[in-house]
């Protein structure tokens, strides 16, 4: 079946930090001419879809907020479905908390009042947060929901990797001796379902293009989509062979797959 939709990873595929990778603008224009729908994917839970869309448009890539699926977007969707009436205690940075608040989640300030704990990226995460987690889960940790925004234990930066949301999720999991109920973002089944819904065409007619075998390729497999690994990000240093359907040098080389 011909490909009719594209799910494109952002960092490492289109962007390196705030800059477009070489040829990304032209490649996205060419892909858009060939497909019915596009969705941009990121496990960064701190930047809103509106901001990502604006960042892409400023760099010459057409994008709307509705076309951007972030880890926080997926987390909010999961919370609405599974914890809509619950009191949520966030162990996360202000950028995530503000999105939860704007989504009208019931946030509580006292961890003892928590019915569900949401853990996500926070550069100020510390010992007190682990203490708050213990208070939130109390004597019966299984009775309190536990949701992580994304599984990324590290985040690549120009100065080297830094701890990501996944590191915080594992720290909380370790201290409360309980696994999370769900960790959103790529490659979760919840994000795969949201992606299929956003693209609106059969999964067999969609391709996921990204640089990370553990998240992008795994998400495509879970969603039943064609997987395309580009060698411009994490994959450039991967030692093992990937199970991706296609391996290409960069996003420009992926365009021909949509012909």
mmCIF file of N, CA, C and O in Angstrom, residues 44-103:
data_model
loop_
_atom_site.group_PDB
_atom_site.id
_atom_site.type_symbol
_atom_site.label_atom_id
_atom_site.label_comp_id
_atom_site.label_asym_id
_atom_site.label_seq_id
_atom_site.Cartn_x
_atom_site.Cartn_y
_atom_site.Cartn_z
ATOM 1 N N UNK A 44 9.628 15.289 24.342
ATOM 2 C CA UNK A 44 9.844 16.441 25.211
ATOM 3 C C UNK A 44 8.495 16.872 25.788
ATOM 4 O O UNK A 44 7.627 17.342 25.042
ATOM 5 N N UNK A 45 8.303 16.739 27.114
ATOM 6 C CA UNK A 45 7.002 17.099 27.692
ATOM 7 C C UNK A 45 6.909 18.562 28.103
ATOM 8 O O UNK A 45 5.862 19.005 28.583
ATOM 9 N N UNK A 46 7.993 19.318 27.944
ATOM 10 C CA UNK A 46 8.029 20.668 28.498
ATOM 11 C C UNK A 46 7.578 21.751 27.525
ATOM 12 O O UNK A 46 7.198 22.840 27.955
ATOM 13 N N UNK A 47 7.640 21.476 26.232
ATOM 14 C CA UNK A 47 7.280 22.485 25.231
ATOM 15 C C UNK A 47 5.898 22.170 24.674
ATOM 16 O O UNK A 47 5.617 21.045 24.255
ATOM 17 N N UNK A 48 5.047 23.169 24.671
ATOM 18 C CA UNK A 48 3.671 22.982 24.206
ATOM 19 C C UNK A 48 3.619 22.795 22.689
ATOM 20 O O UNK A 48 4.485 23.312 21.953
ATOM 21 N N UNK A 49 2.582 22.107 22.183
ATOM 22 C CA UNK A 49 2.445 21.951 20.734
ATOM 23 C C UNK A 49 2.432 23.282 19.994
ATOM 24 O O UNK A 49 3.002 23.401 18.903
ATOM 25 N N UNK A 50 1.798 24.305 20.591
ATOM 26 C CA UNK A 50 1.753 25.616 19.948
ATOM 27 C C UNK A 50 3.160 26.177 19.742
ATOM 28 O O UNK A 50 3.463 26.775 18.698
ATOM 29 N N UNK A 51 4.012 25.995 20.747
ATOM 30 C CA UNK A 51 5.371 26.517 20.665
ATOM 31 C C UNK A 51 6.198 25.737 19.650
ATOM 32 O O UNK A 51 7.001 26.326 18.903
ATOM 33 N N UNK A 52 6.031 24.415 19.607
ATOM 34 C CA UNK A 52 6.754 23.625 18.619
ATOM 35 C C UNK A 52 6.323 24.000 17.201
ATOM 36 O O UNK A 52 7.156 24.143 16.297
ATOM 37 N N UNK A 53 5.012 24.153 17.003
ATOM 38 C CA UNK A 53 4.518 24.510 15.678
ATOM 39 C C UNK A 53 5.073 25.870 15.253
ATOM 40 O O UNK A 53 5.494 26.055 14.101
ATOM 41 N N UNK A 54 5.104 26.812 16.186
ATOM 42 C CA UNK A 54 5.647 28.135 15.871
ATOM 43 C C UNK A 54 7.135 28.052 15.540
ATOM 44 O O UNK A 54 7.621 28.722 14.612
ATOM 45 N N UNK A 55 7.864 27.229 16.291
ATOM 46 C CA UNK A 55 9.294 27.068 16.045
ATOM 47 C C UNK A 55 9.541 26.521 14.641
ATOM 48 O O UNK A 55 10.449 26.981 13.932
ATOM 49 N N UNK A 56 8.732 25.553 14.224
ATOM 50 C CA UNK A 56 8.890 24.984 12.886
ATOM 51 C C UNK A 56 8.530 26.009 11.812
ATOM 52 O O UNK A 56 9.243 26.152 10.817
ATOM 53 N N UNK A 57 7.432 26.722 12.008
ATOM 54 C CA UNK A 57 7.027 27.720 11.004
ATOM 55 C C UNK A 57 8.084 28.811 10.855
ATOM 56 O O UNK A 57 8.358 29.271 9.744
ATOM 57 N N UNK A 58 8.673 29.223 11.978
ATOM 58 C CA UNK A 58 9.724 30.251 11.923
ATOM 59 C C UNK A 58 10.922 29.788 11.101
ATOM 60 O O UNK A 58 11.690 30.612 10.591
ATOM 61 N N UNK A 59 11.067 28.476 10.957
ATOM 62 C CA UNK A 59 12.188 27.918 10.207
ATOM 63 C C UNK A 59 11.760 27.423 8.830
ATOM 64 O O UNK A 59 12.487 26.682 8.173
ATOM 65 N N UNK A 60 10.562 27.815 8.422
ATOM 66 C CA UNK A 60 10.119 27.525 7.066
ATOM 67 C C UNK A 60 9.424 26.202 6.871
ATOM 68 O O UNK A 60 9.227 25.779 5.725
ATOM 69 N N UNK A 61 9.022 25.520 7.962
ATOM 70 C CA UNK A 61 8.303 24.250 7.853
ATOM 71 C C UNK A 61 6.856 24.465 8.274
ATOM 72 O O UNK A 61 6.582 24.907 9.402
ATOM 73 N N UNK A 62 5.926 24.165 7.403
ATOM 74 C CA UNK A 62 4.511 24.311 7.717
ATOM 75 C C UNK A 62 4.135 23.370 8.853
ATOM 76 O O UNK A 62 4.475 22.179 8.818
ATOM 77 N N UNK A 63 3.442 23.897 9.870
ATOM 78 C CA UNK A 63 3.046 23.069 11.011
ATOM 79 C C UNK A 63 1.964 23.788 11.799
ATOM 80 O O UNK A 63 2.018 25.018 11.966
ATOM 81 N N UNK A 64 0.983 23.045 12.270
ATOM 82 C CA UNK A 64 -0.047 23.579 13.160
ATOM 83 C C UNK A 64 0.053 22.861 14.496
ATOM 84 O O UNK A 64 0.578 21.739 14.574
ATOM 85 N N UNK A 65 -0.446 23.469 15.580
ATOM 86 C CA UNK A 65 -0.406 22.794 16.883
ATOM 87 C C UNK A 65 -1.082 21.424 16.870
ATOM 88 O O UNK A 65 -0.644 20.502 17.563
ATOM 89 N N UNK A 66 -2.133 21.298 16.062
ATOM 90 C CA UNK A 66 -2.855 20.023 15.991
ATOM 91 C C UNK A 66 -2.024 18.921 15.368
ATOM 92 O O UNK A 66 -2.348 17.731 15.503
ATOM 93 N N UNK A 67 -0.951 19.297 14.686
ATOM 94 C CA UNK A 67 -0.088 18.312 14.042
ATOM 95 C C UNK A 67 1.096 17.911 14.924
ATOM 96 O O UNK A 67 1.925 17.113 14.497
ATOM 97 N N UNK A 68 1.178 18.460 16.121
ATOM 98 C CA UNK A 68 2.293 18.162 17.023
ATOM 99 C C UNK A 68 1.787 17.312 18.183
ATOM 100 O O UNK A 68 0.872 17.702 18.904
ATOM 101 N N UNK A 69 2.389 16.148 18.357
ATOM 102 C CA UNK A 69 2.027 15.240 19.445
ATOM 103 C C UNK A 69 3.209 15.117 20.395
ATOM 104 O O UNK A 69 4.230 14.519 20.056
ATOM 105 N N UNK A 70 3.078 15.704 21.579
ATOM 106 C CA UNK A 70 4.155 15.673 22.566
ATOM 107 C C UNK A 70 3.850 14.640 23.653
ATOM 108 O O UNK A 70 2.720 14.165 23.781
ATOM 109 N N UNK A 71 4.864 14.353 24.463
ATOM 110 C CA UNK A 71 4.666 13.424 25.568
ATOM 111 C C UNK A 71 3.655 13.968 26.564
ATOM 112 O O UNK A 71 2.872 13.206 27.152
ATOM 113 N N UNK A 72 3.641 15.286 26.771
ATOM 114 C CA UNK A 72 2.680 15.857 27.715
ATOM 115 C C UNK A 72 1.260 15.795 27.154
ATOM 116 O O UNK A 72 0.307 15.549 27.903
ATOM 117 N N UNK A 73 1.104 15.998 25.839
ATOM 118 C CA UNK A 73 -0.204 15.842 25.208
ATOM 119 C C UNK A 73 -0.738 14.438 25.445
ATOM 120 O O UNK A 73 -1.910 14.247 25.805
ATOM 121 N N UNK A 74 0.115 13.452 25.230
ATOM 122 C CA UNK A 74 -0.293 12.064 25.435
ATOM 123 C C UNK A 74 -0.612 11.796 26.904
ATOM 124 O O UNK A 74 -1.568 11.068 27.229
ATOM 125 N N UNK A 75 0.162 12.384 27.809
ATOM 126 C CA UNK A 75 -0.073 12.204 29.242
ATOM 127 C C UNK A 75 -1.421 12.778 29.635
ATOM 128 O O UNK A 75 -2.193 12.146 30.383
ATOM 129 N N UNK A 76 -1.728 13.959 29.156
ATOM 130 C CA UNK A 76 -3.017 14.582 29.467
ATOM 131 C C UNK A 76 -4.167 13.728 28.935
ATOM 132 O O UNK A 76 -5.177 13.532 29.618
ATOM 133 N N UNK A 77 -4.008 13.198 27.732
ATOM 134 C CA UNK A 77 -5.038 12.321 27.189
ATOM 135 C C UNK A 77 -5.253 11.088 28.054
ATOM 136 O O UNK A 77 -6.389 10.670 28.295
ATOM 137 N N UNK A 78 -4.153 10.507 28.522
ATOM 138 C CA UNK A 78 -4.251 9.324 29.390
ATOM 139 C C UNK A 78 -4.930 9.684 30.707
ATOM 140 O O UNK A 78 -5.794 8.938 31.201
ATOM 141 N N UNK A 79 -4.557 10.807 31.295
ATOM 142 C CA UNK A 79 -5.151 11.215 32.572
ATOM 143 C C UNK A 79 -6.644 11.462 32.429
ATOM 144 O O UNK A 79 -7.424 11.100 33.319
ATOM 145 N N UNK A 80 -7.046 12.058 31.335
ATOM 146 C CA UNK A 80 -8.477 12.307 31.121
ATOM 147 C C UNK A 80 -9.262 11.001 31.016
ATOM 148 O O UNK A 80 -10.413 10.925 31.442
ATOM 149 N N UNK A 81 -8.628 9.995 30.440
ATOM 150 C CA UNK A 81 -9.323 8.717 30.266
ATOM 151 C C UNK A 81 -9.324 7.874 31.531
ATOM 152 O O UNK A 81 -10.321 7.211 31.840
ATOM 153 N N UNK A 82 -8.233 7.904 32.288
ATOM 154 C CA UNK A 82 -8.083 6.974 33.409
ATOM 155 C C UNK A 82 -8.131 7.631 34.790
ATOM 156 O O UNK A 82 -8.351 6.931 35.782
ATOM 157 N N UNK A 83 -7.922 8.936 34.866
ATOM 158 C CA UNK A 83 -7.873 9.598 36.176
ATOM 159 C C UNK A 83 -8.605 10.935 36.148
ATOM 160 O O UNK A 83 -8.201 11.888 36.821
ATOM 161 N N UNK A 84 -9.693 10.998 35.392
ATOM 162 C CA UNK A 84 -10.393 12.261 35.186
ATOM 163 C C UNK A 84 -10.891 12.880 36.484
ATOM 164 O O UNK A 84 -10.912 14.106 36.630
ATOM 165 N N UNK A 85 -11.296 12.054 37.430
ATOM 166 C CA UNK A 85 -11.862 12.572 38.676
ATOM 167 C C UNK A 85 -10.867 12.529 39.831
ATOM 168 O O UNK A 85 -11.233 12.848 40.979
ATOM 169 N N UNK A 86 -9.632 12.171 39.560
ATOM 170 C CA UNK A 86 -8.651 11.992 40.635
ATOM 171 C C UNK A 86 -7.899 13.280 40.953
ATOM 172 O O UNK A 86 -7.667 14.120 40.085
ATOM 173 N N UNK A 87 -7.499 13.387 42.214
ATOM 174 C CA UNK A 87 -6.618 14.461 42.644
ATOM 175 C C UNK A 87 -5.192 14.095 42.239
ATOM 176 O O UNK A 87 -4.679 13.042 42.628
ATOM 177 N N UNK A 88 -4.554 14.949 41.444
ATOM 178 C CA UNK A 88 -3.234 14.658 40.891
ATOM 179 C C UNK A 88 -2.155 15.435 41.635
ATOM 180 O O UNK A 88 -2.285 16.641 41.850
ATOM 181 N N UNK A 89 -1.096 14.737 41.995
ATOM 182 C CA UNK A 89 0.058 15.405 42.585
ATOM 183 C C UNK A 89 1.209 15.319 41.589
ATOM 184 O O UNK A 89 1.697 14.224 41.289
ATOM 185 N N UNK A 90 1.663 16.459 41.054
ATOM 186 C CA UNK A 90 2.746 16.419 40.072
ATOM 187 C C UNK A 90 4.129 16.494 40.724
ATOM 188 O O UNK A 90 4.367 17.325 41.605
ATOM 189 N N UNK A 91 4.992 15.601 40.325
ATOM 190 C CA UNK A 91 6.417 15.718 40.618
ATOM 191 C C UNK A 91 7.055 16.004 39.270
ATOM 192 O O UNK A 91 7.484 15.112 38.538
ATOM 193 N N UNK A 92 7.050 17.271 38.914
ATOM 194 C CA UNK A 92 7.430 17.694 37.567
ATOM 195 C C UNK A 92 7.714 19.190 37.587
ATOM 196 O O UNK A 92 7.302 19.898 38.514
ATOM 197 N N UNK A 93 8.384 19.653 36.558
ATOM 198 C CA UNK A 93 8.728 21.058 36.462
ATOM 199 C C UNK A 93 7.541 21.932 36.106
ATOM 200 O O UNK A 93 6.471 21.453 35.697
ATOM 201 N N UNK A 94 7.734 23.238 36.240
ATOM 202 C CA UNK A 94 6.661 24.197 36.002
ATOM 203 C C UNK A 94 6.094 24.099 34.591
ATOM 204 O O UNK A 94 4.896 24.312 34.383
ATOM 205 N N UNK A 95 6.944 23.792 33.604
ATOM 206 C CA UNK A 95 6.482 23.731 32.222
ATOM 207 C C UNK A 95 5.449 22.621 32.024
ATOM 208 O O UNK A 95 4.538 22.754 31.198
ATOM 209 N N UNK A 96 5.578 21.544 32.777
ATOM 210 C CA UNK A 96 4.604 20.446 32.713
ATOM 211 C C UNK A 96 3.393 20.766 33.574
ATOM 212 O O UNK A 96 2.241 20.585 33.148
ATOM 213 N N UNK A 97 3.630 21.259 34.774
ATOM 214 C CA UNK A 97 2.526 21.576 35.687
ATOM 215 C C UNK A 97 1.576 22.588 35.058
ATOM 216 O O UNK A 97 0.349 22.458 35.164
ATOM 217 N N UNK A 98 2.114 23.581 34.371
ATOM 218 C CA UNK A 98 1.243 24.589 33.765
ATOM 219 C C UNK A 98 0.358 23.984 32.676
ATOM 220 O O UNK A 98 -0.800 24.393 32.505
ATOM 221 N N UNK A 99 0.869 22.991 31.946
ATOM 222 C CA UNK A 99 0.046 22.330 30.932
ATOM 223 C C UNK A 99 -1.055 21.488 31.576
ATOM 224 O O UNK A 99 -2.188 21.450 31.084
ATOM 225 N N UNK A 100 -0.734 20.819 32.675
ATOM 226 C CA UNK A 100 -1.753 20.055 33.395
ATOM 227 C C UNK A 100 -2.835 20.985 33.935
ATOM 228 O O UNK A 100 -4.035 20.682 33.867
ATOM 229 N N UNK A 101 -2.407 22.135 34.444
ATOM 230 C CA UNK A 101 -3.363 23.100 34.982
ATOM 231 C C UNK A 101 -4.268 23.639 33.870
ATOM 232 O O UNK A 101 -5.485 23.748 34.041
ATOM 233 N N UNK A 102 -3.678 23.972 32.738
ATOM 234 C CA UNK A 102 -4.467 24.502 31.625
ATOM 235 C C UNK A 102 -5.431 23.459 31.071
ATOM 236 O O UNK A 102 -6.455 23.809 30.478
ATOM 237 N N UNK A 103 -5.099 22.184 31.260
ATOM 238 C CA UNK A 103 -5.990 21.104 30.832
ATOM 239 C C UNK A 103 -7.073 20.818 31.876
ATOM 240 O O UNK A 103 -7.853 19.878 31.720
#
